[in-house]
Short mmCIF file of N, CA and C in Angstrom, two decimals:
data_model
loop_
_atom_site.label_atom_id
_atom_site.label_comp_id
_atom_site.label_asym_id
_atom_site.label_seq_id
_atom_site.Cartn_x
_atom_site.Cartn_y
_atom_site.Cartn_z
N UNK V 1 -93.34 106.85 151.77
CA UNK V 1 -93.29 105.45 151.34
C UNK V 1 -93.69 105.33 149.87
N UNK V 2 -94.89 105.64 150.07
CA UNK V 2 -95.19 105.75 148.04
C UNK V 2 -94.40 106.14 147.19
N UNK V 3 -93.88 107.73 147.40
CA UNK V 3 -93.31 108.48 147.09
C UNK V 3 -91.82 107.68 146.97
N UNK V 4 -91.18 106.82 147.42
CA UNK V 4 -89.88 105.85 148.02
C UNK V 4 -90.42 105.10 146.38
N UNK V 5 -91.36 104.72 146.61
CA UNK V 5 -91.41 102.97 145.71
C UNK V 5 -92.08 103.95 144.32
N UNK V 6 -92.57 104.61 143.96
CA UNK V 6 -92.27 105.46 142.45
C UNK V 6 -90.99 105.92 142.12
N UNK V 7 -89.81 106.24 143.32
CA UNK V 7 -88.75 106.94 142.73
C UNK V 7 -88.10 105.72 142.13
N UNK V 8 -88.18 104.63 142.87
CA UNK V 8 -87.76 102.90 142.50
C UNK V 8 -87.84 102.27 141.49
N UNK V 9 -89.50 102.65 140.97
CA UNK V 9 -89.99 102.27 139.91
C UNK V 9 -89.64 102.98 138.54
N UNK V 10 -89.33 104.47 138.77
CA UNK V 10 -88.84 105.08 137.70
C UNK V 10 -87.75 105.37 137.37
N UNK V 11 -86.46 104.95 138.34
CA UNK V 11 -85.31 104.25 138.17
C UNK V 11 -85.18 102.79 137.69
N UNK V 12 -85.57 102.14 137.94
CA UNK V 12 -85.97 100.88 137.27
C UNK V 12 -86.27 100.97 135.88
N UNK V 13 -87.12 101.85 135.20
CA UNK V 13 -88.00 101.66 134.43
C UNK V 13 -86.64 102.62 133.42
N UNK V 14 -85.70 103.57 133.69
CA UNK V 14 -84.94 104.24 133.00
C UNK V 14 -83.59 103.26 132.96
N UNK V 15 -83.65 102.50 133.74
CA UNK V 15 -82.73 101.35 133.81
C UNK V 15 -82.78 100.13 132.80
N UNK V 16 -84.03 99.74 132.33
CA UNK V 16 -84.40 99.08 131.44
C UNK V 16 -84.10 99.60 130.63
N UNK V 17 -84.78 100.83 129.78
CA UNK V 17 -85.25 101.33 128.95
C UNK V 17 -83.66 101.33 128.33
N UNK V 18 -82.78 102.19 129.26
CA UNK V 18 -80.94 101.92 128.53
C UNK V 18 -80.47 101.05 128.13
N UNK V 19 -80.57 99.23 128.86
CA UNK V 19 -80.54 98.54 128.42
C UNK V 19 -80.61 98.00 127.15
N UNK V 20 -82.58 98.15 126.90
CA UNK V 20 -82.81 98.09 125.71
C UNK V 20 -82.09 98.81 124.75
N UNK V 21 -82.01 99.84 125.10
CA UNK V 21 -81.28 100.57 123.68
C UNK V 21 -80.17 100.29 123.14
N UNK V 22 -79.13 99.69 124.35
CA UNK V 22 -78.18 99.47 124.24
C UNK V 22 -77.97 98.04 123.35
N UNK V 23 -79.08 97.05 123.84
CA UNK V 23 -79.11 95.93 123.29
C UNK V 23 -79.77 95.63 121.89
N UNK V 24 -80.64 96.91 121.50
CA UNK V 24 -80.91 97.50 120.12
C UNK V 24 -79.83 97.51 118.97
N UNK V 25 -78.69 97.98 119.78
CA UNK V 25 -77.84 98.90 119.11
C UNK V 25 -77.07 97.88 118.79
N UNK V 26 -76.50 97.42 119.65
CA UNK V 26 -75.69 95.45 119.72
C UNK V 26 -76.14 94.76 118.19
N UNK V 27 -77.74 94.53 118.47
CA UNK V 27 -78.09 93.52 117.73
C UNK V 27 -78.27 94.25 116.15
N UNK V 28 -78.34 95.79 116.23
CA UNK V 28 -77.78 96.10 114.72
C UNK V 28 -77.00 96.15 113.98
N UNK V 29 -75.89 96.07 114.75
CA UNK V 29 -74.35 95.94 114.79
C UNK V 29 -73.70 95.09 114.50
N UNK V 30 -74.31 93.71 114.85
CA UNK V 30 -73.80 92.18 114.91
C UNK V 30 -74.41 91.58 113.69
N UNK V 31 -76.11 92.31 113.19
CA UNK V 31 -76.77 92.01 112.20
C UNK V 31 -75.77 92.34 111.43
N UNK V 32 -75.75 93.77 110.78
CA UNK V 32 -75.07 94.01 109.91
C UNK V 32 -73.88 93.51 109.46
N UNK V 33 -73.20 93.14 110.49
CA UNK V 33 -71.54 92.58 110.45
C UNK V 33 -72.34 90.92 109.32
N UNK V 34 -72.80 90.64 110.18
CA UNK V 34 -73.47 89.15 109.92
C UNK V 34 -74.29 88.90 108.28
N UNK V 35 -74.82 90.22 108.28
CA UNK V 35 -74.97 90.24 106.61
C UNK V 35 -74.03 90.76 105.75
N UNK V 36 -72.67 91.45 106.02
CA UNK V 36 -71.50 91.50 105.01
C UNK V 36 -70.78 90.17 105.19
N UNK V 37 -70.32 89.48 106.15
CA UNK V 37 -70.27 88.43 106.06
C UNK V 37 -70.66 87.19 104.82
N UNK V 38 -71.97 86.81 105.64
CA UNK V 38 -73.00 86.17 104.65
C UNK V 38 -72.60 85.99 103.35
N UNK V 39 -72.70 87.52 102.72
CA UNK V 39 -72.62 88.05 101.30
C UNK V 39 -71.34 87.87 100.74
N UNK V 40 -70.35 88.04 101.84
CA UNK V 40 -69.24 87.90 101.48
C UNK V 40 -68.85 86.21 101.11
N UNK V 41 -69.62 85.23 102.09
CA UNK V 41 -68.81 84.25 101.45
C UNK V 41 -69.91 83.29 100.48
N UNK V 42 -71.46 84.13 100.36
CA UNK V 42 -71.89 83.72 99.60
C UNK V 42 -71.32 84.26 97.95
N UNK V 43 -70.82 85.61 97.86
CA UNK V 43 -69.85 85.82 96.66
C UNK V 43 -69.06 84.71 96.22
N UNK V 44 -67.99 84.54 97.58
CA UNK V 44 -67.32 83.47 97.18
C UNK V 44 -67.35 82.36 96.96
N UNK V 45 -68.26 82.17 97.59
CA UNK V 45 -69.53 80.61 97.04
C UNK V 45 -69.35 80.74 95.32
N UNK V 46 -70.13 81.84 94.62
CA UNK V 46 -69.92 81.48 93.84
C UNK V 46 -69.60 81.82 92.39
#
C-alpha cells in the first residue's frame, strides 16, 4: 500500500515537473517572439 501511493506520488511529481518545463519553454518562446515584435513596431513607431 505505501509502497502503491509513493510509486503515485513520484509519477505525479515527474508529471509535473515535464509540464513545467514544457511550459518554461512555451513562455520563452512566446517572450521572445513578443519582444521582436515589440521592437519591431516600436522601430516603426518611429
Amino acid at each position: 500500500m505505501l509502497f502503491q501511493a509513493l510509486n503515485l506520488y513520484s509519477i505525479l511529481i515527474a508529471g509535473l515537473t515535464a509540464i513545467i518545463i514544457v511550459f518554461m519553454r512555451q513562455i520563452s518562446f512566446y517572450k521572445q517572439q513578443f519582444y521582436t515584435n515589440f521592437l519591431i513596431i516600436t522601430v516603426a513607431d518611429i
